[in-house]
PDB file of C-alpha atoms in Angstrom:
ATOM      1  CA  MET A   1      16.721 -23.421   2.664  1.00 42.00           C
ATOM      2  CA  ALA A   2      14.457 -26.496   3.347  1.00 46.00           C
ATOM      3  CA  SER A   3      14.626 -27.761   6.968  1.00 45.00           C
ATOM      4  CA  THR A   4      16.268 -31.143   8.005  1.00 45.00           C
ATOM      5  CA  THR A   5      15.372 -30.824  11.393  1.00 45.00           C
ATOM      6  CA  THR A   6      12.077 -31.038  13.601  1.00 49.00           C
ATOM      7  CA  ASN A   7      12.923 -26.792  15.053  1.00 50.00           C
ATOM      8  CA  LYS A   8      11.144 -26.040  11.674  1.00 51.00           C
ATOM      9  CA  LYS A   9       7.957 -27.476  13.266  1.00 58.00           C
ATOM     10  CA  GLU A  10       7.833 -25.204  15.891  1.00 76.00           C
ATOM     11  CA  ILE A  11       8.639 -22.178  14.098  1.00 80.00           C
ATOM     12  CA  VAL A  12       5.200 -23.501  11.781  1.00 86.00           C
ATOM     13  CA  ASP A  13       3.530 -23.643  15.483  1.00 87.00           C
ATOM     14  CA  PHE A  14       4.755 -19.890  16.131  1.00 88.00           C
ATOM     15  CA  LEU A  15       3.522 -18.448  12.725  1.00 91.00           C
ATOM     16  CA  TRP A  16       0.397 -20.963  12.809  1.00 92.00           C
ATOM     17  CA  GLU A  17      -0.694 -19.015  16.171  1.00 91.00           C
ATOM     18  CA  TRP A  18      -0.283 -15.769  14.814  1.00 93.00           C
ATOM     19  CA  ALA A  19      -2.571 -16.547  11.837  1.00 93.00           C
ATOM     20  CA  GLU A  20      -4.997 -17.650  14.156  1.00 92.00           C
ATOM     21  CA  SER A  21      -5.428 -13.846  15.825  1.00 91.00           C
ATOM     22  CA  ASN A  22      -5.514 -12.247  12.219  1.00 91.00           C
ATOM     23  CA  GLY A  23      -7.639 -13.829  10.333  1.00 89.00           C
ATOM     24  CA  GLU A  24      -8.269 -16.215   7.399  1.00 93.00           C
ATOM     25  CA  TRP A  25      -6.152 -13.992   5.525  1.00 95.00           C
ATOM     26  CA  SER A  26      -2.955 -14.608   7.413  1.00 95.00           C
ATOM     27  CA  LYS A  27      -3.852 -17.924   7.386  1.00 94.00           C
ATOM     28  CA  LEU A  28      -3.279 -18.303   3.667  1.00 95.00           C
ATOM     29  CA  LEU A  29      -0.117 -16.573   3.767  1.00 95.00           C
ATOM     30  CA  ILE A  30       1.458 -18.672   6.176  1.00 93.00           C
ATOM     31  CA  GLU A  31      -0.118 -22.057   4.434  1.00 92.00           C
ATOM     32  CA  LYS A  32       1.673 -20.445   1.482  1.00 92.00           C
ATOM     33  CA  ILE A  33       5.226 -19.310   2.583  1.00 89.00           C
ATOM     34  CA  VAL A  34       5.312 -22.524   4.215  1.00 87.00           C
ATOM     35  CA  SER A  35       4.483 -24.926   1.377  1.00 84.00           C
ATOM     36  CA  THR A  36       7.273 -22.792  -1.142  1.00 81.00           C
ATOM     37  CA  GLU A  37       9.287 -21.757   1.551  1.00 78.00           C
ATOM     38  CA  SER A  38       9.444 -18.392  -0.861  1.00 80.00           C
ATOM     39  CA  ASN A  39       8.234 -15.494  -1.795  1.00 86.00           C
ATOM     40  CA  LEU A  40       5.063 -15.650  -3.064  1.00 91.00           C
ATOM     41  CA  LEU A  41       4.399 -15.338  -7.142  1.00 91.00           C
ATOM     42  CA  PRO A  42       2.310 -11.895  -7.854  1.00 92.00           C
ATOM     43  CA  ALA A  43      -1.005 -13.775  -8.207  1.00 94.00           C
ATOM     44  CA  ASP A  44      -1.102 -15.437  -4.984  1.00 94.00           C
ATOM     45  CA  ARG A  45      -0.092 -12.028  -3.465  1.00 95.00           C
ATOM     46  CA  ASN A  46      -3.140 -10.874  -4.666  1.00 95.00           C
ATOM     47  CA  GLN A  47      -5.149 -13.663  -3.748  1.00 95.00           C
ATOM     48  CA  VAL A  48      -3.593 -12.902  -0.152  1.00 96.00           C
ATOM     49  CA  PHE A  49      -4.869  -9.428  -0.293  1.00 96.00           C
ATOM     50  CA  ASN A  50      -7.997  -9.790  -1.828  1.00 95.00           C
ATOM     51  CA  TYR A  51      -8.944 -12.165   1.222  1.00 95.00           C
ATOM     52  CA  PHE A  52      -8.012  -9.041   3.728  1.00 95.00           C
ATOM     53  CA  LEU A  53      -9.857  -6.731   2.039  1.00 94.00           C
ATOM     54  CA  GLN A  54     -12.701  -9.120   2.300  1.00 94.00           C
ATOM     55  CA  SER A  55     -12.155  -9.338   5.733  1.00 92.00           C
ATOM     56  CA  ILE A  56     -12.254  -5.784   6.175  1.00 90.00           C
ATOM     57  CA  ASN A  57     -15.670  -5.388   3.826  1.00 88.00           C
ATOM     58  CA  LEU A  58     -13.694  -3.716   1.072  1.00 87.00           C
ATOM     59  CA  HIS A  59     -14.429  -6.749  -1.261  1.00 90.00           C
ATOM     60  CA  THR A  60     -16.804  -9.329  -2.158  1.00 91.00           C
ATOM     61  CA  GLY A  61     -17.252 -12.681  -3.944  1.00 92.00           C
ATOM     62  CA  LEU A  62     -13.989 -14.792  -2.823  1.00 93.00           C
ATOM     63  CA  PRO A  63     -15.562 -18.283  -1.900  1.00 93.00           C
ATOM     64  CA  ALA A  64     -14.915 -19.503   2.225  1.00 91.00           C
ATOM     65  CA  LEU A  65     -11.272 -20.209   2.963  1.00 88.00           C
ATOM     66  CA  THR A  66     -10.308 -23.976   4.743  1.00 88.00           C
ATOM     67  CA  THR A  67      -6.930 -23.100   5.040  1.00 87.00           C
ATOM     68  CA  THR A  68      -5.539 -25.706   7.800  1.00 87.00           C
ATOM     69  CA  LYS A  69      -2.426 -26.019   9.682  1.00 87.00           C
ATOM     70  CA  PRO A  70       0.080 -26.907   7.486  1.00 85.00           C
ATOM     71  CA  ASN A  71       2.605 -29.537   8.052  1.00 73.00           C
ATOM     72  CA  TYR A  72       6.281 -30.065   7.618  1.00 59.00           C
ATOM     73  CA  VAL A  73       7.739 -32.778   5.996  1.00 58.00           C
ATOM     74  CA  PRO A  74      12.079 -33.043   6.260  1.00 52.00           C
ATOM     75  CA  THR A  75      13.314 -33.250   2.683  1.00 59.00           C
ATOM     76  CA  ASP A  76      15.099 -36.018   2.022  1.00 67.00           C
ATOM     77  CA  LYS A  77      16.724 -34.879  -1.147  1.00 74.00           C
ATOM     78  CA  ILE A  78      19.875 -33.545  -1.804  1.00 84.00           C
ATOM     79  CA  ILE A  79      20.301 -30.624  -4.512  1.00 87.00           C
ATOM     80  CA  GLU A  80      23.416 -30.757  -6.605  1.00 91.00           C
ATOM     81  CA  LEU A  81      24.324 -27.958  -9.153  1.00 93.00           C
ATOM     82  CA  GLU A  82      25.898 -28.693 -12.326  1.00 94.00           C
ATOM     83  CA  THR A  83      25.401 -26.019 -14.888  1.00 94.00           C
ATOM     84  CA  LEU A  84      24.080 -22.079 -15.193  1.00 93.00           C
ATOM     85  CA  SER A  85      23.848 -21.602 -19.073  1.00 92.00           C
ATOM     86  CA  ASP A  86      22.581 -19.680 -21.454  1.00 92.00           C
ATOM     87  CA  ILE A  87      21.905 -16.325 -19.739  1.00 90.00           C
ATOM     88  CA  THR A  88      19.789 -13.770 -21.886  1.00 90.00           C
ATOM     89  CA  GLY A  89      18.782 -10.484 -20.621  1.00 88.00           C
ATOM     90  CA  VAL A  90      20.648 -10.131 -17.269  1.00 88.00           C
ATOM     91  CA  ASN A  91      22.860  -7.202 -16.637  1.00 84.00           C
ATOM     92  CA  LYS A  92      25.492  -7.583 -19.624  1.00 81.00           C
ATOM     93  CA  LEU A  93      26.736 -11.062 -19.548  1.00 83.00           C
ATOM     94  CA  ALA A  94      28.459 -12.634 -22.664  1.00 82.00           C
ATOM     95  CA  LYS A  95      26.369 -15.112 -23.962  1.00 83.00           C
ATOM     96  CA  ASN A  96      26.956 -18.696 -24.778  1.00 87.00           C
ATOM     97  CA  GLN A  97      28.807 -19.029 -21.176  1.00 88.00           C
ATOM     98  CA  THR A  98      28.389 -22.203 -18.851  1.00 91.00           C
ATOM     99  CA  LEU A  99      28.825 -21.725 -15.343  1.00 90.00           C
ATOM    100  CA  LYS A 100      30.032 -25.878 -14.187  1.00 92.00           C
ATOM    101  CA  PHE A 101      29.890 -26.150 -10.964  1.00 91.00           C
ATOM    102  CA  SER A 102      32.402 -28.783  -9.001  1.00 89.00           C
ATOM    103  CA  LYS A 103      31.377 -30.614  -6.542  1.00 85.00           C
ATOM    104  CA  ASN A 104      32.763 -29.211  -3.392  1.00 84.00           C
ATOM    105  CA  ILE A 105      33.829 -25.640  -4.132  1.00 84.00           C
ATOM    106  CA  THR A 106      33.458 -23.248  -7.205  1.00 84.00           C
ATOM    107  CA  VAL A 107      35.607 -20.349  -7.308  1.00 83.00           C
ATOM    108  CA  ILE A 108      34.539 -17.340  -9.613  1.00 82.00           C
ATOM    109  CA  TYR A 109      36.841 -14.585  -9.881  1.00 82.00           C
ATOM    110  CA  GLY A 110      37.245 -11.459 -12.533  1.00 80.00           C
ATOM    111  CA  GLU A 111      37.647  -7.897 -12.849  1.00 82.00           C
ATOM    112  CA  ASN A 112      34.816  -5.585 -11.307  1.00 81.00           C
ATOM    113  CA  GLY A 113      31.797  -5.327 -14.047  1.00 75.00           C
ATOM    114  CA  THR A 114      32.538  -8.641 -15.390  1.00 76.00           C
ATOM    115  CA  GLY A 115      29.381 -10.579 -14.190  1.00 78.00           C
ATOM    116  CA  LYS A 116      29.927 -12.341 -10.724  1.00 82.00           C
ATOM    117  CA  THR A 117      27.168 -10.443  -9.444  1.00 83.00           C
ATOM    118  CA  GLY A 118      24.796 -11.210 -11.887  1.00 85.00           C
ATOM    119  CA  TYR A 119      25.369 -14.713 -11.870  1.00 87.00           C
ATOM    120  CA  GLY A 120      24.689 -14.537  -8.220  1.00 85.00           C
ATOM    121  CA  ARG A 121      21.662 -12.845  -8.787  1.00 86.00           C
ATOM    122  CA  VAL A 122      20.182 -15.300 -10.913  1.00 89.00           C
ATOM    123  CA  LEU A 123      20.714 -18.200  -8.153  1.00 87.00           C
ATOM    124  CA  LYS A 124      19.587 -16.068  -5.124  1.00 85.00           C
ATOM    125  CA  SER A 125      16.605 -15.826  -7.007  1.00 85.00           C
ATOM    126  CA  LEU A 126      15.818 -19.601  -7.849  1.00 86.00           C
ATOM    127  CA  GLY A 127      16.714 -20.488  -3.853  1.00 82.00           C
ATOM    128  CA  PHE A 128      16.975 -18.749  -0.177  1.00 74.00           C
ATOM    129  CA  SER A 129      19.467 -15.896   0.623  1.00 74.00           C
ATOM    130  CA  TYR A 130      19.715 -13.483   3.530  1.00 67.00           C
ATOM    131  CA  ASP A 131      21.045 -10.962   1.585  1.00 71.00           C
ATOM    132  CA  PRO A 132      17.470  -8.995   0.785  1.00 67.00           C
ATOM    133  CA  ASN A 133      19.254  -7.250  -2.523  1.00 72.00           C
ATOM    134  CA  ASN A 134      17.859  -9.981  -5.101  1.00 75.00           C
ATOM    135  CA  THR A 135      16.642  -7.886  -7.871  1.00 81.00           C
ATOM    136  CA  VAL A 136      17.753  -9.144 -11.234  1.00 85.00           C
ATOM    137  CA  HIS A 137      18.643  -6.111 -13.625  1.00 84.00           C
ATOM    138  CA  PRO A 138      18.276  -6.525 -17.060  1.00 85.00           C
ATOM    139  CA  ASN A 139      20.431  -5.907 -19.376  1.00 81.00           C
ATOM    140  CA  ILE A 140      20.628  -2.004 -20.224  1.00 80.00           C
ATOM    141  CA  TYR A 141      22.784  -1.792 -23.414  1.00 79.00           C
ATOM    142  CA  GLY A 142      21.186  -2.270 -27.119  1.00 77.00           C
ATOM    143  CA  ALA A 143      18.073  -3.390 -27.544  1.00 81.00           C
ATOM    144  CA  ALA A 144      15.676  -5.502 -24.499  1.00 82.00           C
ATOM    145  CA  GLU A 145      16.071  -8.911 -24.281  1.00 87.00           C
ATOM    146  CA  ALA A 146      13.929 -11.064 -22.091  1.00 89.00           C
ATOM    147  CA  LYS A 147      15.629 -12.735 -19.063  1.00 90.00           C
ATOM    148  CA  THR A 148      15.921 -16.547 -19.279  1.00 91.00           C
ATOM    149  CA  ALA A 149      18.635 -19.284 -18.241  1.00 92.00           C
ATOM    150  CA  ILE A 150      19.562 -22.816 -18.141  1.00 94.00           C
ATOM    151  CA  ILE A 151      20.055 -24.329 -14.565  1.00 94.00           C
ATOM    152  CA  ASN A 152      21.254 -28.131 -15.065  1.00 95.00           C
ATOM    153  CA  PHE A 153      20.779 -29.874 -11.359  1.00 93.00           C
ATOM    154  CA  LYS A 154      20.786 -33.222 -10.083  1.00 91.00           C
ATOM    155  CA  SER A 155      17.794 -34.181  -7.541  1.00 89.00           C
ATOM    156  CA  ASN A 156      18.676 -37.064  -5.459  1.00 87.00           C
ATOM    157  CA  GLY A 157      21.297 -37.798  -8.241  1.00 88.00           C
ATOM    158  CA  ILE A 158      18.508 -38.109 -10.785  1.00 90.00           C
ATOM    159  CA  THR A 159      19.914 -34.923 -13.348  1.00 92.00           C
ATOM    160  CA  GLN A 160      17.047 -32.450 -14.535  1.00 93.00           C
ATOM    161  CA  THR A 161      17.246 -29.134 -16.524  1.00 95.00           C
ATOM    162  CA  PHE A 162      14.818 -26.051 -15.057  1.00 94.00           C
ATOM    163  CA  ASN A 163      14.292 -23.219 -18.045  1.00 94.00           C
ATOM    164  CA  TRP A 164      13.760 -19.886 -15.802  1.00 92.00           C
ATOM    165  CA  THR A 165      12.617 -17.160 -17.798  1.00 91.00           C
ATOM    166  CA  GLY A 166      12.819 -14.472 -14.742  1.00 87.00           C
ATOM    167  CA  ASP A 167      10.248 -14.666 -12.386  1.00 83.00           C
ATOM    168  CA  ASN A 168       9.277 -18.764 -12.768  1.00 87.00           C
ATOM    169  CA  LYS A 169      10.427 -21.034  -9.712  1.00 84.00           C
ATOM    170  CA  ASN A 170      11.557 -24.251  -9.473  1.00 86.00           C
ATOM    171  CA  SER A 171      10.207 -26.378  -5.959  1.00 79.00           C
ATOM    172  CA  GLU A 172      13.964 -28.776  -6.297  1.00 84.00           C
ATOM    173  CA  LEU A 173      16.186 -25.479  -6.759  1.00 86.00           C
ATOM    174  CA  GLN A 174      14.261 -23.954  -3.876  1.00 79.00           C
ATOM    175  CA  ASN A 175      16.004 -25.898  -1.773  1.00 77.00           C
ATOM    176  CA  ILE A 176      19.464 -24.387  -2.015  1.00 82.00           C
ATOM    177  CA  SER A 177      21.181 -21.556  -0.198  1.00 78.00           C
ATOM    178  CA  VAL A 178      23.075 -19.070  -1.805  1.00 79.00           C
ATOM    179  CA  PHE A 179      25.392 -16.643   0.575  1.00 76.00           C
ATOM    180  CA  ASN A 180      27.606 -13.977  -0.084  1.00 72.00           C
ATOM    181  CA  ASN A 181      29.279 -10.895   1.280  1.00 68.00           C
ATOM    182  CA  ASN A 182      26.248  -8.951   2.125  1.00 69.00           C
ATOM    183  CA  CYS A 183      25.668 -12.575   4.311  1.00 66.00           C
ATOM    184  CA  VAL A 184      28.927 -12.353   5.674  1.00 61.00           C
ATOM    185  CA  GLN A 185      28.351  -8.795   7.117  1.00 61.00           C
ATOM    186  CA  ILE A 186      24.877  -9.495   8.113  1.00 60.00           C
ATOM    187  CA  SER A 187      26.067 -12.461  10.607  1.00 58.00           C
ATOM    188  CA  LEU A 188      29.321 -10.682  11.600  1.00 60.00           C
ATOM    189  CA  SER A 189      27.828  -7.602  12.243  1.00 59.00           C
ATOM    190  CA  ASP A 190      29.052  -5.233  15.257  1.00 57.00           C
ATOM    191  CA  ARG A 191      31.819  -7.968  15.410  1.00 53.00           C
ATOM    192  CA  GLN A 192      28.982 -10.778  16.885  1.00 55.00           C
ATOM    193  CA  LEU A 193      28.591 -13.592  15.364  1.00 53.00           C
ATOM    194  CA  ILE A 194      24.637 -14.349  14.292  1.00 55.00           C
ATOM    195  CA  VAL A 195      23.795 -17.871  14.032  1.00 56.00           C
ATOM    196  CA  SER A 196      19.876 -18.482  12.968  1.00 59.00           C
ATOM    197  CA  PRO A 197      18.512 -21.633  13.445  1.00 62.00           C
ATOM    198  CA  ILE A 198      17.209 -23.730  10.921  1.00 62.00           C
ATOM    199  CA  GLY A 199      13.611 -22.247   9.407  1.00 71.00           C
ATOM    200  CA  PHE A 200      14.063 -18.869  10.542  1.00 74.00           C
ATOM    201  CA  HIS A 201      14.140 -17.508   6.736  1.00 74.00           C
ATOM    202  CA  LEU A 202      10.281 -18.090   7.292  1.00 83.00           C
ATOM    203  CA  PHE A 203      10.102 -15.018   9.582  1.00 86.00           C
ATOM    204  CA  ASN A 204      11.720 -13.130   7.029  1.00 83.00           C
ATOM    205  CA  ILE A 205       9.860 -14.256   4.119  1.00 87.00           C
ATOM    206  CA  VAL A 206       6.523 -13.043   6.365  1.00 92.00           C
ATOM    207  CA  SER A 207       7.873  -9.835   7.082  1.00 91.00           C
ATOM    208  CA  SER A 208       8.689  -9.124   3.185  1.00 90.00           C
ATOM    209  CA  GLU A 209       5.418 -10.480   2.619  1.00 94.00           C
ATOM    210  CA  LEU A 210       3.732  -8.647   4.857  1.00 95.00           C
ATOM    211  CA  ASN A 211       5.886  -5.536   3.663  1.00 94.00           C
ATOM    212  CA  GLU A 212       4.680  -6.095  -0.150  1.00 95.00           C
ATOM    213  CA  LEU A 213       0.882  -6.509   1.401  1.00 95.00           C
ATOM    214  CA  THR A 214       1.332  -2.767   3.147  1.00 95.00           C
ATOM    215  CA  GLN A 215       2.448  -1.810  -0.682  1.00 95.00           C
ATOM    216  CA  LEU A 216      -0.696  -3.305  -2.126  1.00 95.00           C
ATOM    217  CA  LEU A 217      -2.784  -1.654   0.317  1.00 94.00           C
ATOM    218  CA  ASN A 218      -1.124   2.158   0.175  1.00 93.00           C
ATOM    219  CA  ALA A 219      -1.730   1.849  -3.501  1.00 93.00           C
ATOM    220  CA  LYS A 220      -4.905   0.777  -3.253  1.00 91.00           C
ATOM    221  CA  ILE A 221      -5.963   4.028  -0.695  1.00 88.00           C
ATOM    222  CA  ALA A 222      -3.999   6.045  -3.281  1.00 87.00           C
ATOM    223  CA  LEU A 223      -6.773   5.190  -5.666  1.00 88.00           C
ATOM    224  CA  HIS A 224      -9.692   6.706  -3.556  1.00 81.00           C
ATOM    225  CA  PRO A 225      -8.784  10.566  -1.913  1.00 77.00           C
ATOM    226  CA  THR A 226     -10.241  11.521   1.067  1.00 75.00           C
ATOM    227  CA  ALA A 227     -10.071  15.251   0.655  1.00 78.00           C
ATOM    228  CA  ILE A 228     -13.597  16.532   0.659  1.00 81.00           C
ATOM    229  CA  SER A 229     -13.100  20.370  -1.161  1.00 79.00           C
ATOM    230  CA  TRP A 230     -16.819  22.049   0.206  1.00 82.00           C
ATOM    231  CA  ALA A 231     -15.801  20.550   4.069  1.00 81.00           C
ATOM    232  CA  ASP A 232     -14.752  24.174   4.677  1.00 83.00           C
ATOM    233  CA  THR A 233     -18.344  25.340   3.603  1.00 86.00           C
ATOM    234  CA  LEU A 234     -19.854  23.681   6.523  1.00 85.00           C
ATOM    235  CA  ASN A 235     -21.123  26.056   9.275  1.00 85.00           C
ATOM    236  CA  LEU A 236     -18.616  24.966  12.139  1.00 88.00           C
ATOM    237  CA  GLY A 237     -20.145  23.007  14.767  1.00 87.00           C
ATOM    238  CA  THR A 238     -23.260  21.837  13.137  1.00 86.00           C
ATOM    239  CA  PRO A 239     -23.827  17.765  13.517  1.00 85.00           C
ATOM    240  CA  GLN A 240     -22.594  18.092   9.640  1.00 84.00           C
ATOM    241  CA  GLN A 241     -19.262  19.326  10.078  1.00 86.00           C
ATOM    242  CA  ILE A 242     -18.618  17.427  12.851  1.00 88.00           C
ATOM    243  CA  PHE A 243     -19.342  14.325  11.128  1.00 87.00           C
ATOM    244  CA  VAL A 244     -17.524  15.192   7.611  1.00 86.00           C
ATOM    245  CA  SER A 245     -14.056  16.349   9.317  1.00 85.00           C
ATOM    246  CA  SER A 246     -13.548  12.964  11.946  1.00 85.00           C
ATOM    247  CA  LEU A 247     -14.690  10.959   9.037  1.00 84.00           C
ATOM    248  CA  SER A 248     -12.833   7.225   9.863  1.00 81.00           C
ATOM    249  CA  ALA A 249     -13.171   3.547  10.055  1.00 76.00           C
ATOM    250  CA  THR A 250     -15.741   3.876  12.533  1.00 83.00           C
ATOM    251  CA  SER A 251     -18.146   5.850  10.500  1.00 85.00           C
ATOM    252  CA  THR A 252     -21.471   4.564   9.774  1.00 86.00           C
ATOM    253  CA  GLU A 253     -23.583   4.943   6.879  1.00 85.00           C
ATOM    254  CA  GLN A 254     -26.452   4.895   9.178  1.00 88.00           C
ATOM    255  CA  LYS A 255     -25.320   8.103  10.929  1.00 87.00           C
ATOM    256  CA  LEU A 256     -24.819   9.887   7.246  1.00 84.00           C
ATOM    257  CA  LEU A 257     -28.060   9.165   6.410  1.00 85.00           C
ATOM    258  CA  GLU A 258     -29.550  10.800   9.973  1.00 83.00           C
ATOM    259  CA  LEU A 259     -27.799  13.986   8.990  1.00 83.00           C
ATOM    260  CA  SER A 260     -28.376  13.972   4.914  1.00 82.00           C
ATOM    261  CA  ASN A 261     -32.251  13.681   5.576  1.00 82.00           C
ATOM    262  CA  ILE A 262     -34.514  16.725   6.537  1.00 81.00           C
ATOM    263  CA  THR A 263     -37.609  16.064   9.136  1.00 81.00           C
ATOM    264  CA  PRO A 264     -40.287  17.871   8.727  1.00 85.00           C
ATOM    265  CA  THR A 265     -39.590  20.208  11.917  1.00 86.00           C
ATOM    266  CA  GLN A 266     -36.491  21.291  10.244  1.00 81.00           C
ATOM    267  CA  GLU A 267     -38.000  21.906   6.831  1.00 85.00           C
ATOM    268  CA  GLN A 268     -40.664  24.047   8.668  1.00 89.00           C
ATOM    269  CA  GLU A 269     -37.955  25.577  10.285  1.00 88.00           C
ATOM    270  CA  LEU A 270     -36.158  26.625   7.437  1.00 86.00           C
ATOM    271  CA  ILE A 271     -39.316  28.003   6.093  1.00 88.00           C
ATOM    272  CA  ASP A 272     -40.013  30.162   8.789  1.00 88.00           C
ATOM    273  CA  LYS A 273     -36.323  31.461   8.251  1.00 86.00           C
ATOM    274  CA  GLN A 274     -36.411  32.572   4.605  1.00 84.00           C
ATOM    275  CA  THR A 275     -39.649  34.213   5.205  1.00 83.00           C
ATOM    276  CA  GLU A 276     -38.411  35.747   7.949  1.00 79.00           C
ATOM    277  CA  LEU A 277     -35.726  37.042   5.683  1.00 76.00           C
ATOM    278  CA  SER A 278     -37.214  38.186   3.225  1.00 75.00           C
ATOM    279  CA  GLN A 279     -39.586  39.913   5.363  1.00 71.00           C
ATOM    280  CA  LEU A 280     -36.187  41.654   6.854  1.00 68.00           C
ATOM    281  CA  ASN A 281     -34.911  42.762   3.817  1.00 66.00           C
ATOM    282  CA  LYS A 282     -38.125  43.927   2.881  1.00 72.00           C
ATOM    283  CA  ALA A 283     -38.192  45.995   6.114  1.00 72.00           C
ATOM    284  CA  LEU A 284     -34.551  46.963   5.498  1.00 76.00           C
ATOM    285  CA  LEU A 285     -35.624  48.944   2.242  1.00 79.00           C
ATOM    286  CA  GLU A 286     -38.660  50.618   3.497  1.00 82.00           C
ATOM    287  CA  THR A 287     -36.745  52.218   6.294  1.00 83.00           C
ATOM    288  CA  GLU A 288     -34.841  53.215   4.178  1.00 84.00           C
ATOM    289  CA  ILE A 289     -36.697  54.836   1.268  1.00 87.00           C
ATOM    290  CA  GLN A 290     -38.523  56.329   4.441  1.00 88.00           C
ATOM    291  CA  ASN A 291     -35.300  57.987   6.097  1.00 87.00           C
ATOM    292  CA  LEU A 292     -34.640  59.338   2.126  1.00 88.00           C
ATOM    293  CA  ASN A 293     -37.990  61.051   1.891  1.00 87.00           C
ATOM    294  CA  SER A 294     -37.721  62.652   5.058  1.00 88.00           C
ATOM    295  CA  SER A 295     -34.216  63.911   4.539  1.00 88.00           C
ATOM    296  CA  PHE A 296     -35.773  64.820   0.841  1.00 87.00           C
ATOM    297  CA  THR A 297     -38.505  67.048   2.621  1.00 88.00           C
ATOM    298  CA  GLU A 298     -35.962  68.780   5.060  1.00 87.00           C
ATOM    299  CA  LEU A 299     -33.772  69.889   2.068  1.00 88.00           C
ATOM    300  CA  GLY A 300     -36.702  71.266   0.622  1.00 86.00           C
ATOM    301  CA  SER A 301     -37.824  73.245   3.791  1.00 87.00           C
ATOM    302  CA  ILE A 302     -34.336  74.307   4.203  1.00 88.00           C
ATOM    303  CA  ILE A 303     -33.878  75.295   0.249  1.00 87.00           C
ATOM    304  CA  THR A 304     -37.181  76.909   0.738  1.00 87.00           C
ATOM    305  CA  LYS A 305     -35.678  79.146   3.504  1.00 84.00           C
ATOM    306  CA  ILE A 306     -32.935  79.811   1.620  1.00 85.00           C
ATOM    307  CA  GLU A 307     -34.692  81.391  -1.108  1.00 83.00           C
ATOM    308  CA  THR A 308     -36.977  83.799   1.055  1.00 83.00           C
ATOM    309  CA  SER A 309     -33.491  85.173   2.460  1.00 79.00           C
ATOM    310  CA  GLN A 310     -32.041  85.902  -0.690  1.00 77.00           C
ATOM    311  CA  THR A 311     -35.290  87.829  -1.657  1.00 78.00           C
ATOM    312  CA  ASN A 312     -35.373  89.655   1.669  1.00 74.00           C
ATOM    313  CA  PHE A 313     -31.616  90.408   1.032  1.00 71.00           C
ATOM    314  CA  THR A 314     -32.449  92.069  -2.426  1.00 66.00           C
ATOM    315  CA  SER A 315     -35.439  93.635  -1.565  1.00 60.00           C
ATOM    316  CA  LEU A 316     -34.638  95.438   1.402  1.00 56.00           C
ATOM    317  CA  ASP A 317     -33.007  98.960   1.947  1.00 56.00           C
ATOM    318  CA  TRP A 318     -29.657  98.759   3.282  1.00 48.00           C
TER     319      TRP A 318
END
């Protein structure tokens, strides 16, 4: 929805102030949104995301940005829809149908499931709508078909034709606004009339794009699991265990290298401990052998005494 007032300039000022405090990637985001007044294409969104990653040292190779505060020139174009035709691959809309728009009002009526919403979603994908449900569903009946449509319209009285392929945009048609019953519910929620100044839709687009960037970030994080299976084997309270258990964005490679390197003093202490343990094991075995030998000697003495007693008992005349 293009603005025709100077209010939008104040909104751009506010958005640019936010961008200046969040890095060059956010300036690029605002520049693209203000210039198109619509959600970003996947390629543009990925570009913004990569600049965000580069700002936190997780991406390299992108050239420095030279973004400038976008200027707004109120549009003087009048967009008039004429026809929407040749739709394929959208819901179960009948083929070879033409929806003609009048200059004043066009009424579309029909029973549930006849396609009214499908036509509306195609229009919402071209322009602006307060209704966030802008997904154009494919035809799930029969063989899959590409989404296509032909839109004839006038821009300042000049007839133009746009071939829609499901995700492409037309800069002229982005100036149309599409309202449905959901938009009415938003504006009249809680019995309070909500009137948004012209240009406020930019906030919705920025919010939507930030959500999309968050999803890209979550997907990126999911590719790098943080679970360390051997962490529980570290001795509790050691510098290494404390460092590994508290890994975060503030952890440094320098500290990791310090903890992974063994100093000559630590290496000698390890050798001494190993020697002590090996000797300790030998001493224990020697003690056990000595104790067993003593037991054998004592048992031999007892056996001898028993045998002597047996001899005496048999030889004496009781």
